[in-house]
Tab-separated table of C-alpha atoms in Angstrom:
chain	number	residue	atom	x	y	z
A	1	MET	CA	129.104	181.294	-115.401
A	2	ASP	CA	127.268	179.199	-117.934
A	3	PRO	CA	127.489	175.446	-117.363
A	4	LYS	CA	129.014	173.522	-120.239
A	5	SER	CA	128.725	169.961	-121.346
A	6	PRO	CA	131.740	167.735	-120.603
A	7	ASP	CA	132.862	167.776	-124.226
A	8	ASP	CA	132.746	171.577	-124.434
A	9	ARG	CA	134.649	172.324	-121.252
A	10	PRO	CA	138.059	173.884	-121.869
A	11	GLU	CA	139.561	171.741	-119.124
A	12	ALA	CA	138.481	168.570	-120.906
A	13	ALA	CA	140.062	169.750	-124.154
A	14	ALA	CA	143.334	170.940	-122.651
A	15	GLY	CA	143.739	168.059	-120.203
A	16	GLN	CA	142.665	167.142	-116.713
A	17	PRO	CA	141.983	170.037	-114.301
A	18	GLN	CA	144.427	170.270	-111.436
A	19	PRO	CA	143.218	168.986	-108.060
A	20	LEU	CA	141.893	171.753	-105.876
A	21	GLU	CA	143.705	172.814	-102.726
A	22	TRP	CA	141.084	173.332	-100.067
A	23	ARG	CA	141.440	175.861	-97.259
A	24	PHE	CA	139.405	176.775	-94.216
A	25	ALA	CA	137.289	179.915	-94.701
A	26	GLN	CA	135.111	180.441	-91.631
A	27	VAL	CA	132.946	178.713	-89.063
A	28	PHE	CA	129.682	179.622	-87.373
A	29	GLY	CA	128.634	178.149	-84.043
A	30	GLU	CA	131.975	176.573	-83.235
A	31	ARG	CA	131.812	174.779	-79.918
A	32	ALA	CA	134.534	174.706	-77.328
A	33	ALA	CA	136.320	171.517	-76.346
A	34	GLY	CA	134.094	169.417	-74.125
A	35	GLU	CA	131.040	171.596	-74.713
A	36	ASP	CA	127.793	169.671	-74.913
A	37	VAL	CA	125.554	170.203	-77.919
A	38	GLN	CA	121.838	170.595	-77.410
A	39	GLU	CA	119.729	168.330	-79.596
A	40	VAL	CA	117.662	171.261	-80.912
A	41	ASP	CA	120.800	173.059	-82.141
A	42	ILE	CA	122.006	170.283	-84.458
A	43	ILE	CA	121.884	171.394	-88.115
A	44	SER	CA	119.609	169.194	-90.243
A	45	THR	CA	119.816	170.816	-93.701
A	46	ILE	CA	121.897	173.311	-95.742
A	47	GLU	CA	120.943	175.107	-98.942
A	48	PHE	CA	122.585	177.837	-101.048
A	49	GLU	CA	120.405	180.372	-102.833
A	50	GLN	CA	120.549	180.188	-106.651
A	51	SER	CA	122.845	183.216	-107.010
A	52	GLY	CA	125.058	182.100	-104.139
A	53	ASP	CA	124.558	185.352	-102.230
A	54	HIS	CA	122.602	183.714	-99.424
A	55	LEU	CA	122.826	180.514	-97.434
A	56	ALA	CA	120.141	178.917	-95.270
A	57	THR	CA	120.402	176.265	-92.580
A	58	GLY	CA	117.672	174.467	-90.671
A	59	ASP	CA	118.051	172.679	-87.348
A	60	ARG	CA	116.242	170.130	-85.239
A	61	GLY	CA	114.687	172.890	-83.159
A	62	GLY	CA	112.608	174.112	-86.111
A	63	ARG	CA	114.696	177.242	-86.694
A	64	VAL	CA	115.872	178.605	-90.036
A	65	VAL	CA	119.076	180.683	-89.996
A	66	LEU	CA	120.030	182.873	-92.961
A	67	PHE	CA	123.508	184.067	-93.906
A	68	GLU	CA	124.435	186.641	-96.544
A	69	ARG	CA	127.565	187.101	-98.622
A	70	THR	CA	129.737	190.049	-97.634
A	71	ASP	CA	132.800	189.876	-99.934
A	72	SER	CA	133.226	191.607	-103.334
A	73	ARG	CA	129.752	192.422	-104.631
A	74	ASP	CA	130.373	195.928	-105.972
A	75	GLY	CA	129.928	195.018	-109.635
A	76	SER	CA	133.612	195.262	-110.611
A	77	SER	CA	135.001	192.309	-112.514
A	78	ARG	CA	138.053	190.410	-111.334
A	79	SER	CA	140.144	191.505	-114.340
A	80	GLU	CA	139.309	195.173	-113.719
A	81	LEU	CA	140.360	194.889	-110.096
A	82	GLU	CA	143.628	193.222	-111.128
A	83	ARG	CA	144.433	196.020	-113.588
A	84	GLN	CA	143.745	198.594	-110.898
A	85	ASP	CA	145.836	196.673	-108.346
A	86	TYR	CA	142.890	196.396	-106.006
A	87	PRO	CA	143.112	193.577	-103.460
A	88	ILE	CA	140.861	190.685	-104.378
A	89	ALA	CA	138.931	188.864	-101.683
A	90	ARG	CA	140.625	185.602	-100.754
A	91	HIS	CA	137.417	183.668	-100.570
A	92	LEU	CA	133.700	183.907	-100.108
A	93	GLU	CA	132.720	185.413	-96.813
A	94	PHE	CA	129.319	185.183	-95.201
A	95	ARG	CA	127.810	186.807	-92.158
A	96	TYR	CA	124.773	186.109	-90.036
A	97	LYS	CA	121.671	187.798	-91.436
A	98	THR	CA	118.649	186.701	-89.431
A	99	GLU	CA	116.824	183.693	-88.059
A	100	PHE	CA	113.222	182.753	-87.385
A	101	GLN	CA	111.198	179.935	-85.907
A	102	SER	CA	109.779	178.014	-88.850
A	103	HIS	CA	108.085	175.047	-87.184
A	104	GLU	CA	106.857	174.160	-83.702
A	105	PRO	CA	106.324	170.683	-82.228
A	106	GLU	CA	102.796	169.415	-82.839
A	107	PHE	CA	100.655	166.446	-81.918
A	108	ASP	CA	98.385	164.535	-84.280
A	109	TYR	CA	95.466	163.541	-82.077
A	110	LEU	CA	93.870	161.334	-84.737
A	111	LYS	CA	96.960	159.154	-85.038
A	112	SER	CA	98.357	159.773	-81.537
A	113	LEU	CA	101.588	160.847	-83.180
A	114	GLU	CA	104.069	163.502	-82.136
A	115	ILE	CA	105.299	165.673	-85.015
A	116	GLU	CA	108.719	167.047	-84.236
A	117	GLU	CA	109.800	170.508	-85.327
A	118	LYS	CA	112.988	169.365	-87.094
A	119	ILE	CA	113.552	171.034	-90.480
A	120	ASN	CA	113.998	168.287	-93.082
A	121	LYS	CA	114.588	170.423	-96.175
A	122	ILE	CA	114.891	174.056	-97.270
A	123	LYS	CA	114.509	175.253	-100.856
A	124	TRP	CA	115.015	178.797	-102.119
A	125	CYS	CA	112.399	180.342	-104.396
A	126	GLN	CA	112.718	183.213	-106.861
A	127	THR	CA	113.455	186.585	-105.274
A	128	ALA	CA	111.250	189.607	-105.932
A	129	ASN	CA	111.258	193.249	-104.793
A	130	ASN	CA	114.418	192.793	-102.701
A	131	ALA	CA	112.673	190.094	-100.659
A	132	LEU	CA	113.820	186.518	-100.144
A	133	PHE	CA	111.403	183.614	-100.495
A	134	LEU	CA	111.978	180.051	-99.345
A	135	LEU	CA	110.180	176.805	-98.561
A	136	SER	CA	110.839	174.840	-95.379
A	137	THR	CA	109.340	171.552	-94.256
A	138	ASN	CA	109.290	169.211	-91.307
A	139	ASP	CA	107.789	165.711	-91.404
A	140	LYS	CA	104.259	166.854	-92.235
A	141	THR	CA	103.935	170.568	-92.992
A	142	ILE	CA	105.520	172.796	-95.660
A	143	LYS	CA	105.706	176.560	-95.157
A	144	TYR	CA	106.362	179.369	-97.622
A	145	TRP	CA	108.344	182.246	-96.078
A	146	LYS	CA	109.036	185.798	-97.143
A	147	VAL	CA	112.033	187.555	-95.583
A	148	GLN	CA	112.630	191.248	-96.225
A	149	GLU	CA	114.276	194.269	-94.681
A	150	LYS	CA	111.997	196.882	-93.203
A	151	LYS	CA	112.944	200.236	-91.742
A	152	VAL	CA	112.011	200.658	-88.104
A	153	LYS	CA	109.177	203.163	-87.589
A	154	ARG	CA	108.868	205.244	-84.431
A	155	ILE	CA	106.168	207.574	-83.125
A	156	SER	CA	107.257	211.104	-82.203
A	157	VAL	CA	105.728	214.552	-81.444
A	158	MET	CA	103.772	213.135	-78.531
A	159	ASN	CA	101.685	215.160	-76.106
A	160	LEU	CA	103.201	213.081	-73.341
A	161	ASP	CA	106.635	213.031	-71.813
A	162	THR	CA	108.488	210.613	-74.104
A	163	SER	CA	110.779	209.546	-71.279
A	164	GLN	CA	107.774	207.811	-69.716
A	165	SER	CA	106.715	206.117	-72.952
A	166	SER	CA	107.724	202.699	-74.148
A	167	ASP	CA	110.936	201.977	-76.043
A	168	ASN	CA	109.434	202.325	-79.531
A	169	GLY	CA	107.720	205.632	-78.834
A	170	THR	CA	104.254	204.237	-78.201
A	171	THR	CA	102.561	204.398	-74.837
A	172	SER	CA	101.089	201.593	-72.859
A	173	SER	CA	97.435	201.147	-73.651
A	174	SER	CA	96.683	199.310	-70.416
A	175	GLY	CA	96.670	202.452	-68.339
A	176	SER	CA	94.824	204.824	-70.686
A	177	SER	CA	92.201	202.726	-72.435
A	178	SER	CA	89.750	202.707	-69.517
A	179	ARG	CA	90.257	206.191	-68.016
A	180	ALA	CA	87.856	209.100	-68.358
A	181	LEU	CA	89.189	212.164	-70.189
A	182	LEU	CA	88.354	215.575	-68.591
A	183	PRO	CA	87.943	218.823	-70.595
A	184	ASN	CA	91.354	220.152	-69.561
A	185	GLY	CA	93.131	217.170	-71.048
A	186	ARG	CA	93.794	215.385	-67.766
A	187	PHE	CA	92.569	211.962	-66.726
A	188	SER	CA	90.262	211.339	-63.830
A	189	GLU	CA	91.902	209.129	-61.226
A	190	LYS	CA	88.917	209.088	-58.891
A	191	LEU	CA	86.721	206.967	-61.127
A	192	TYR	CA	89.012	203.962	-61.200
A	193	ASN	CA	91.086	204.549	-58.071
A	194	ARG	CA	94.496	203.565	-59.441
A	195	PRO	CA	97.711	205.576	-59.721
A	196	ASN	CA	98.755	207.294	-62.924
A	197	SER	CA	102.406	206.300	-62.989
A	198	ASP	CA	102.943	205.503	-66.661
A	199	LEU	CA	101.880	208.822	-68.223
A	200	SER	CA	103.298	212.294	-67.513
A	201	PHE	CA	101.389	215.449	-68.544
A	202	PRO	CA	102.490	219.063	-68.108
A	203	PRO	CA	101.169	220.846	-64.989
A	204	GLY	CA	97.716	222.235	-65.658
A	205	GLY	CA	97.113	219.930	-68.583
A	206	CYS	CA	97.835	220.301	-72.284
A	207	ALA	CA	97.085	223.659	-73.914
A	208	SER	CA	96.491	221.886	-77.237
A	209	LEU	CA	96.598	218.344	-78.544
A	210	ARG	CA	98.919	217.375	-81.365
A	211	LEU	CA	98.617	214.337	-83.596
A	212	PRO	CA	101.560	211.968	-83.205
A	213	VAL	CA	103.864	211.643	-86.212
A	214	VAL	CA	105.252	208.331	-87.500
A	215	VAL	CA	108.936	208.745	-88.352
A	216	THR	CA	110.821	206.164	-90.414
A	217	GLY	CA	114.346	205.725	-89.123
A	218	GLN	CA	117.458	204.407	-90.824
A	219	ASP	CA	117.643	201.229	-88.760
A	220	LEU	CA	116.745	198.072	-90.675
A	221	ASN	CA	114.993	195.065	-89.238
A	222	HIS	CA	114.697	191.685	-90.982
A	223	VAL	CA	111.123	190.462	-90.869
A	224	ALA	CA	110.144	186.873	-91.721
A	225	ARG	CA	106.488	186.289	-92.510
A	226	CYS	CA	104.827	182.998	-93.314
A	227	ARG	CA	102.899	183.520	-96.536
A	228	ARG	CA	101.313	180.081	-96.877
A	229	VAL	CA	101.109	176.738	-95.121
A	230	TYR	CA	100.803	173.521	-97.123
A	231	ALA	CA	99.514	170.841	-94.764
A	232	HIS	CA	97.461	167.618	-94.525
A	233	ALA	CA	98.710	166.167	-97.817
A	234	HIS	CA	101.125	163.472	-96.602
A	235	ASP	CA	100.381	160.386	-94.527
A	236	TYR	CA	104.077	159.597	-94.230
A	237	HIS	CA	107.120	161.683	-93.398
A	238	ILE	CA	108.177	164.219	-96.032
A	239	ASN	CA	111.722	163.452	-97.154
A	240	SER	CA	112.227	166.069	-99.895
A	241	ILE	CA	110.825	169.142	-101.609
A	242	SER	CA	111.948	170.655	-104.920
A	243	ASN	CA	111.122	173.820	-106.857
A	244	ASN	CA	110.138	173.736	-110.493
A	245	SER	CA	111.999	175.844	-113.050
A	246	ASP	CA	108.695	177.516	-113.998
A	247	GLY	CA	108.779	179.389	-110.678
A	248	GLU	CA	105.142	178.516	-109.987
A	249	THR	CA	105.055	174.938	-108.731
A	250	PHE	CA	106.977	172.568	-106.488
A	251	ILE	CA	106.842	168.939	-105.435
A	252	SER	CA	106.888	167.261	-102.020
A	253	ALA	CA	107.693	163.593	-101.548
A	254	ASP	CA	107.173	161.095	-98.755
A	255	ASP	CA	107.838	157.364	-98.617
A	256	LEU	CA	105.005	156.417	-100.961
A	257	ARG	CA	103.738	159.511	-102.775
A	258	ILE	CA	104.870	162.618	-104.620
A	259	ASN	CA	102.546	165.626	-104.687
A	260	LEU	CA	102.581	168.628	-107.028
A	261	TRP	CA	101.725	172.036	-105.543
A	262	ASN	CA	101.160	175.529	-106.843
A	263	LEU	CA	102.891	178.143	-104.712
A	264	GLU	CA	99.763	180.311	-104.719
A	265	ILE	CA	97.357	177.522	-103.700
A	266	ASN	CA	97.827	175.875	-100.319
A	267	ASN	CA	94.562	173.934	-99.991
A	268	GLN	CA	94.994	171.667	-103.007
A	269	SER	CA	97.729	169.448	-104.406
A	270	PHE	CA	97.890	166.843	-107.156
A	271	ASN	CA	99.227	163.359	-106.553
A	272	ILE	CA	101.553	162.551	-109.455
A	273	VAL	CA	103.368	159.456	-108.138
A	274	ASP	CA	101.833	156.781	-105.909
A	275	VAL	CA	103.744	153.563	-105.207
A	276	LYS	CA	101.481	152.403	-102.376
A	277	PRO	CA	100.202	148.888	-103.137
A	278	THR	CA	96.662	147.777	-102.436
A	279	ASN	CA	98.001	145.412	-99.818
A	280	MET	CA	100.811	146.924	-97.758
A	281	GLU	CA	102.328	143.461	-97.365
A	282	ASP	CA	103.233	143.676	-101.057
A	283	LEU	CA	105.341	146.809	-100.520
A	284	THR	CA	108.884	146.201	-101.766
A	285	GLU	CA	110.416	149.684	-101.990
A	286	VAL	CA	109.823	153.270	-100.916
A	287	ILE	CA	110.639	156.706	-102.314
A	288	THR	CA	113.749	158.215	-100.743
A	289	CYS	CA	114.264	161.503	-102.644
A	290	ALA	CA	112.736	163.537	-105.485
A	291	GLU	CA	113.983	166.523	-107.482
A	292	PHE	CA	112.847	168.587	-110.464
A	293	HIS	CA	115.009	168.984	-113.547
A	294	PRO	CA	116.832	172.363	-113.375
A	295	THR	CA	115.559	173.597	-116.771
A	296	HIS	CA	112.803	171.274	-118.031
A	297	CYS	CA	109.647	172.007	-116.045
A	298	ASN	CA	107.992	168.738	-117.150
A	299	THR	CA	110.770	166.409	-115.969
A	300	LEU	CA	111.608	165.168	-112.497
A	301	ALA	CA	113.515	162.267	-110.987
A	302	TYR	CA	112.977	160.261	-107.844
A	303	SER	CA	115.072	157.584	-106.161
A	304	CYS	CA	114.010	154.427	-104.372
A	305	SER	CA	115.230	152.244	-101.541
A	306	LYS	CA	116.301	149.499	-103.947
A	307	GLY	CA	118.903	151.744	-105.552
A	308	SER	CA	117.046	152.744	-108.716
A	309	ILE	CA	116.334	156.248	-110.064
A	310	ARG	CA	113.258	156.896	-112.170
A	311	LEU	CA	112.871	159.781	-114.591
A	312	ILE	CA	109.245	160.770	-115.277
A	313	ASP	CA	107.625	163.137	-117.764
A	314	LEU	CA	104.592	165.056	-116.514
A	315	ARG	CA	103.338	165.387	-120.104
A	316	GLN	CA	102.673	161.658	-120.409
A	317	SER	CA	99.834	161.364	-117.905
A	318	ALA	CA	98.354	162.975	-114.808
A	319	LEU	CA	99.435	160.042	-112.622
A	320	CYS	CA	102.964	159.050	-113.569
A	321	ASP	CA	102.819	155.362	-112.774
A	322	ASN	CA	105.095	154.603	-115.703
A	323	HIS	CA	108.566	156.108	-115.829
A	324	ALA	CA	110.221	157.509	-118.919
A	325	LYS	CA	113.642	156.127	-117.971
A	326	LEU	CA	114.996	153.815	-115.309
A	327	PHE	CA	118.544	154.112	-114.005
A	328	GLU	CA	119.871	151.184	-111.995
A	329	GLU	CA	123.032	149.167	-111.661
A	330	HIS	CA	122.596	145.425	-111.908
A	331	GLU	CA	124.338	143.459	-109.195
A	332	ALA	CA	126.899	140.833	-110.008
A	333	PRO	CA	125.672	137.220	-109.870
A	334	GLY	CA	126.288	135.581	-106.511
A	335	SER	CA	127.045	138.876	-104.716
A	336	ARG	CA	123.654	139.283	-103.076
A	337	SER	CA	123.526	139.236	-99.282
A	338	PHE	CA	121.260	140.314	-96.435
A	339	PHE	CA	122.694	143.852	-96.609
A	340	THR	CA	122.532	144.292	-100.398
A	341	GLU	CA	119.270	146.237	-100.510
A	342	ILE	CA	120.091	148.264	-97.391
A	343	ILE	CA	123.383	149.622	-98.689
A	344	ALA	CA	121.921	150.120	-102.188
A	345	SER	CA	119.209	152.477	-100.933
A	346	VAL	CA	119.721	155.937	-102.452
A	347	SER	CA	119.762	158.622	-99.762
A	348	ASP	CA	120.127	161.690	-101.998
A	349	ILE	CA	120.089	162.739	-105.663
A	350	LYS	CA	121.134	165.995	-107.315
A	351	PHE	CA	120.829	167.217	-110.894
A	352	ALA	CA	123.845	168.884	-112.455
A	353	ARG	CA	123.248	172.524	-113.357
A	354	ASP	CA	123.241	171.683	-117.060
A	355	GLY	CA	120.599	169.003	-116.469
A	356	ARG	CA	122.628	166.360	-118.289
A	357	HIS	CA	123.737	164.308	-115.277
A	358	ILE	CA	122.322	163.032	-111.989
A	359	LEU	CA	124.476	162.467	-108.916
A	360	SER	CA	123.253	159.838	-106.435
A	361	ARG	CA	124.515	158.723	-103.028
A	362	ASP	CA	124.002	155.351	-101.433
A	363	TYR	CA	125.662	154.089	-98.271
A	364	MET	CA	128.833	152.839	-99.926
A	365	THR	CA	129.306	154.941	-103.060
A	366	LEU	CA	128.652	158.045	-105.111
A	367	LYS	CA	127.348	157.418	-108.628
A	368	LEU	CA	127.181	159.771	-111.599
A	369	TRP	CA	124.487	159.032	-114.206
A	370	ASP	CA	124.092	160.348	-117.752
A	371	LEU	CA	120.465	160.958	-118.711
A	372	ASN	CA	121.243	159.695	-122.206
A	373	MET	CA	122.658	156.389	-120.960
A	374	ASP	CA	120.484	154.287	-118.680
A	375	SER	CA	122.587	151.116	-118.883
A	376	GLY	CA	124.631	152.064	-115.836
A	377	PRO	CA	126.480	154.908	-114.101
A	378	VAL	CA	129.220	156.700	-116.031
A	379	ALA	CA	131.319	156.948	-112.866
A	380	THR	CA	131.306	155.314	-109.433
A	381	PHE	CA	133.242	156.755	-106.487
A	382	GLN	CA	134.020	154.527	-103.492
A	383	VAL	CA	133.324	156.263	-100.184
A	384	HIS	CA	132.814	153.566	-97.551
A	385	GLU	CA	134.357	150.486	-99.129
A	386	TYR	CA	136.541	149.982	-96.052
A	387	LEU	CA	133.359	149.449	-94.014
A	388	ARG	CA	132.150	146.476	-96.064
A	389	PRO	CA	133.670	143.868	-93.685
A	390	LYS	CA	131.845	145.561	-90.785
A	391	LEU	CA	128.302	145.628	-92.156
A	392	CYS	CA	127.047	143.411	-89.320
A	393	ASP	CA	128.335	145.867	-86.727
A	394	LEU	CA	126.915	148.804	-88.668
A	395	TYR	CA	123.539	147.087	-88.766
A	396	GLU	CA	123.573	146.410	-85.043
A	397	ASN	CA	124.204	150.056	-84.118
A	398	ASP	CA	121.917	151.422	-86.888
A	399	SER	CA	124.773	153.278	-88.607
A	400	ILE	CA	124.004	151.430	-91.828
A	401	PHE	CA	120.811	153.511	-92.063
A	402	ASP	CA	122.605	156.883	-91.963
A	403	LYS	CA	121.560	159.100	-94.867
A	404	PHE	CA	124.453	161.042	-96.369
A	405	GLU	CA	123.840	163.889	-98.807
A	406	CYS	CA	125.814	164.712	-101.940
A	407	CYS	CA	126.523	167.813	-104.014
A	408	MET	CA	128.105	168.832	-107.306
A	409	SER	CA	130.122	171.889	-108.291
A	410	GLY	CA	128.515	174.500	-110.504
A	411	ASP	CA	130.837	173.680	-113.414
A	412	GLY	CA	130.089	169.963	-113.074
A	413	LEU	CA	133.764	169.000	-112.722
A	414	ARG	CA	133.646	167.712	-109.134
A	415	VAL	CA	131.351	166.030	-106.647
A	416	ALA	CA	131.407	165.809	-102.857
A	417	THR	CA	129.800	163.865	-100.039
A	418	GLY	CA	130.179	163.336	-96.304
A	419	SER	CA	131.469	160.447	-94.219
A	420	TYR	CA	132.236	159.492	-90.630
A	421	SER	CA	134.728	161.159	-88.268
A	422	ASN	CA	133.468	164.528	-89.603
A	423	LEU	CA	135.194	163.846	-92.936
A	424	PHE	CA	134.011	164.694	-96.425
A	425	ARG	CA	135.325	163.525	-99.800
A	426	VAL	CA	135.786	165.525	-103.017
A	427	PHE	CA	136.154	163.653	-106.327
A	428	GLY	CA	136.937	164.826	-109.837
A	429	CYS	CA	134.309	163.497	-112.243
A	430	THR	CA	135.822	164.313	-115.619
A	431	PRO	CA	136.815	161.239	-117.671
A	432	GLY	CA	140.161	159.932	-116.490
A	433	SER	CA	140.342	162.158	-113.424
A	434	GLY	CA	142.024	160.654	-110.400
A	435	GLU	CA	141.243	163.494	-108.001
A	436	ALA	CA	140.062	162.155	-104.643
A	437	THR	CA	140.565	164.404	-101.625
A	438	THR	CA	139.618	163.608	-98.034
A	439	LEU	CA	139.029	166.627	-95.777
A	440	GLU	CA	138.101	167.031	-92.149
A	441	ALA	CA	135.463	169.534	-91.064
A	442	SER	CA	137.694	171.556	-88.749
A	443	ARG	CA	139.925	174.608	-88.887
A	444	ASN	CA	142.634	172.404	-90.366
A	445	PRO	CA	140.833	170.461	-93.140
A	446	MET	CA	143.974	168.643	-94.315
A	447	ARG	CA	144.647	167.161	-90.901
A	448	ARG	CA	144.659	163.383	-90.848
A	449	GLN	CA	143.520	161.465	-87.829
A	450	VAL	CA	146.184	159.508	-86.033
A	451	ALA	CA	146.099	155.806	-86.708
A	452	ASN	CA	145.173	153.706	-83.695
A	453	PRO	CA	145.429	150.051	-84.733
A	454	THR	CA	145.586	148.817	-81.159
A	455	ARG	CA	142.008	149.939	-80.520
A	456	PRO	CA	139.746	147.662	-82.554
A	457	ALA	CA	136.196	148.433	-83.572
A	458	ARG	CA	133.610	147.477	-81.009
A	459	THR	CA	130.609	145.339	-81.794
A	460	LEU	CA	127.247	146.408	-80.406
A	461	THR	CA	124.864	143.555	-79.757
A	462	SER	CA	121.109	143.944	-80.046
A	463	LEU	CA	120.836	143.793	-76.253
A	464	THR	CA	123.023	146.872	-75.726
A	465	ARG	CA	121.997	148.812	-78.844
A	466	ALA	CA	119.658	151.195	-76.998
A	467	VAL	CA	122.223	151.913	-74.289
A	468	ARG	CA	125.315	152.274	-76.459
A	469	ARG	CA	123.788	154.010	-79.502
A	470	GLY	CA	125.712	157.146	-80.410
A	471	GLY	CA	128.578	156.232	-78.152
A	472	ASP	CA	132.262	155.895	-78.899
A	473	ASN	CA	132.722	153.558	-81.880
A	474	PRO	CA	136.288	153.985	-83.142
A	475	GLY	CA	137.812	151.774	-85.828
A	476	VAL	CA	140.468	151.811	-88.507
A	477	ASP	CA	139.868	152.349	-92.213
A	478	ALA	CA	141.773	150.870	-95.136
A	479	ASN	CA	144.481	153.552	-94.882
A	480	GLY	CA	145.095	152.958	-91.212
A	481	ASN	CA	143.291	156.149	-90.189
A	482	SER	CA	140.838	155.900	-87.315
A	483	TYR	CA	137.156	156.535	-87.830
A	484	ASP	CA	134.373	157.227	-85.378
A	485	LEU	CA	130.791	156.263	-86.216
A	486	SER	CA	129.376	158.664	-83.613
A	487	THR	CA	130.647	161.713	-85.516
A	488	LYS	CA	129.213	161.958	-89.000
A	489	LEU	CA	128.982	164.639	-91.655
A	490	LEU	CA	125.561	164.152	-93.246
A	491	HIS	CA	124.767	167.576	-94.708
A	492	LEU	CA	126.815	169.685	-97.125
A	493	ALA	CA	126.253	172.011	-100.081
A	494	TRP	CA	128.424	173.343	-102.913
A	495	HIS	CA	128.224	177.012	-103.866
A	496	PRO	CA	126.422	177.293	-107.251
A	497	ILE	CA	129.213	179.387	-108.843
A	498	GLU	CA	132.393	179.324	-106.762
A	499	ASN	CA	134.469	176.420	-105.493
A	500	SER	CA	133.216	176.718	-101.941
A	501	ILE	CA	131.632	174.058	-99.742
A	502	ALA	CA	129.507	174.505	-96.631
A	503	CYS	CA	129.104	171.515	-94.328
A	504	ALA	CA	127.458	170.875	-90.984
A	505	VAL	CA	128.993	169.156	-87.976
A	506	ALA	CA	126.461	168.947	-85.145
A	507	ASN	CA	125.604	172.611	-84.443
A	508	SER	CA	128.605	174.086	-86.315
A	509	LEU	CA	128.662	175.336	-89.904
A	510	TYR	CA	132.088	175.081	-91.568
A	511	MET	CA	132.948	176.717	-94.887
A	512	TYR	CA	135.892	175.933	-97.174
A	513	TYR	CA	137.196	177.375	-100.434
A	514	ALA	CA	139.660	176.371	-103.139
């Protein structure tokens, strides 16, 4: 499916597209009622592969889990199947493929700092030779992984009794490496005075010795191998990584710097953005997210904690101190408060597939920007407006610092983001569209929470913040529906081609289709 500009889309010419009806597809890692979730099992990032055939998740335990698509992939088109009266798959279906330990907890002895194993971001790279390649990062170290299927090899035609050998056909080397071999093919037990219980030879020894044969079976095993490690390039926590469209380079960003890497070179990177002032007391904003343009290898965008997005051109200079374009929304006079900069901080940005628009998420809203119009966003979607009267409470319990992600459909017609109470919102972004759907990450996505106006929101004071953090914080939104600040949907991803959304709730991965 080729992405089209808004003016060229058939839906825009014929009228507004109909709102999508979302349905539950499947769930992985669903927990039972009352079941406790281990901290290491909580999902921390989700990413679809470019073709949509694979999905990767990372968790706080440093693990990467891969899923593969299992529905119609036989090459037949939908119209052909309809003419032949073949049943068409209801929705995308995925199955578990493999998992591997990407990062381990470390300790920086120079800075006396613990580096947790949590996976911050995963990015898919170009596939080659039926192998999958991806980048994963924690706070300090980026790793380049290769995942491929390999047939299991076994050793047969042994001189020994195979029933006494190990499971894969090889024998234990601990009992035979230090024994003396006699001319008749038997081992001397007198020299080392230990029993020969792991090997079984025919009575009288072997008449002749045969070379073992390696046999390749039909069983497949998924093997993940770390190809390269990109380390020691960031003084601050890495918040994002992004692949370049040239297939050769990628960027990594922390609070103050953005580095450019070559996939083949892990001992050298180039600093292309540096916002660190000479005196740290003069620091006014930090980098929150960075992403390459989907088609222009020289263009990338990064967002800041003051709510601005900067577009830079790598052709201008080696160190991109000056931006090519600046996207920001000017605040209304007299509306500034203590929380203005906090809620304006951009937590995530995404390019549309056509490269024409940028989607950004701050605490209160989703904003859609046109690269050709830097005067302001072309659309603003209210997500948390009902929380504005409770900003003091949100600041006290640290919820105001939650970082919600955003995503856009492959055709560019809709956007989505997460919220509290395990809810996520889907908006239509075509001009004049009024589509705004609220869904719950459960088996019944259209279920609405029961209003509970008699149970007001609780205020957490600074004295009880450490004790009560993450506890029960119910309230009521503008529609009378209850919300719970302790359950939040931070991570979600839209399939690059189909109308399918994957979202994470604690350790569970929910998938929906329309």
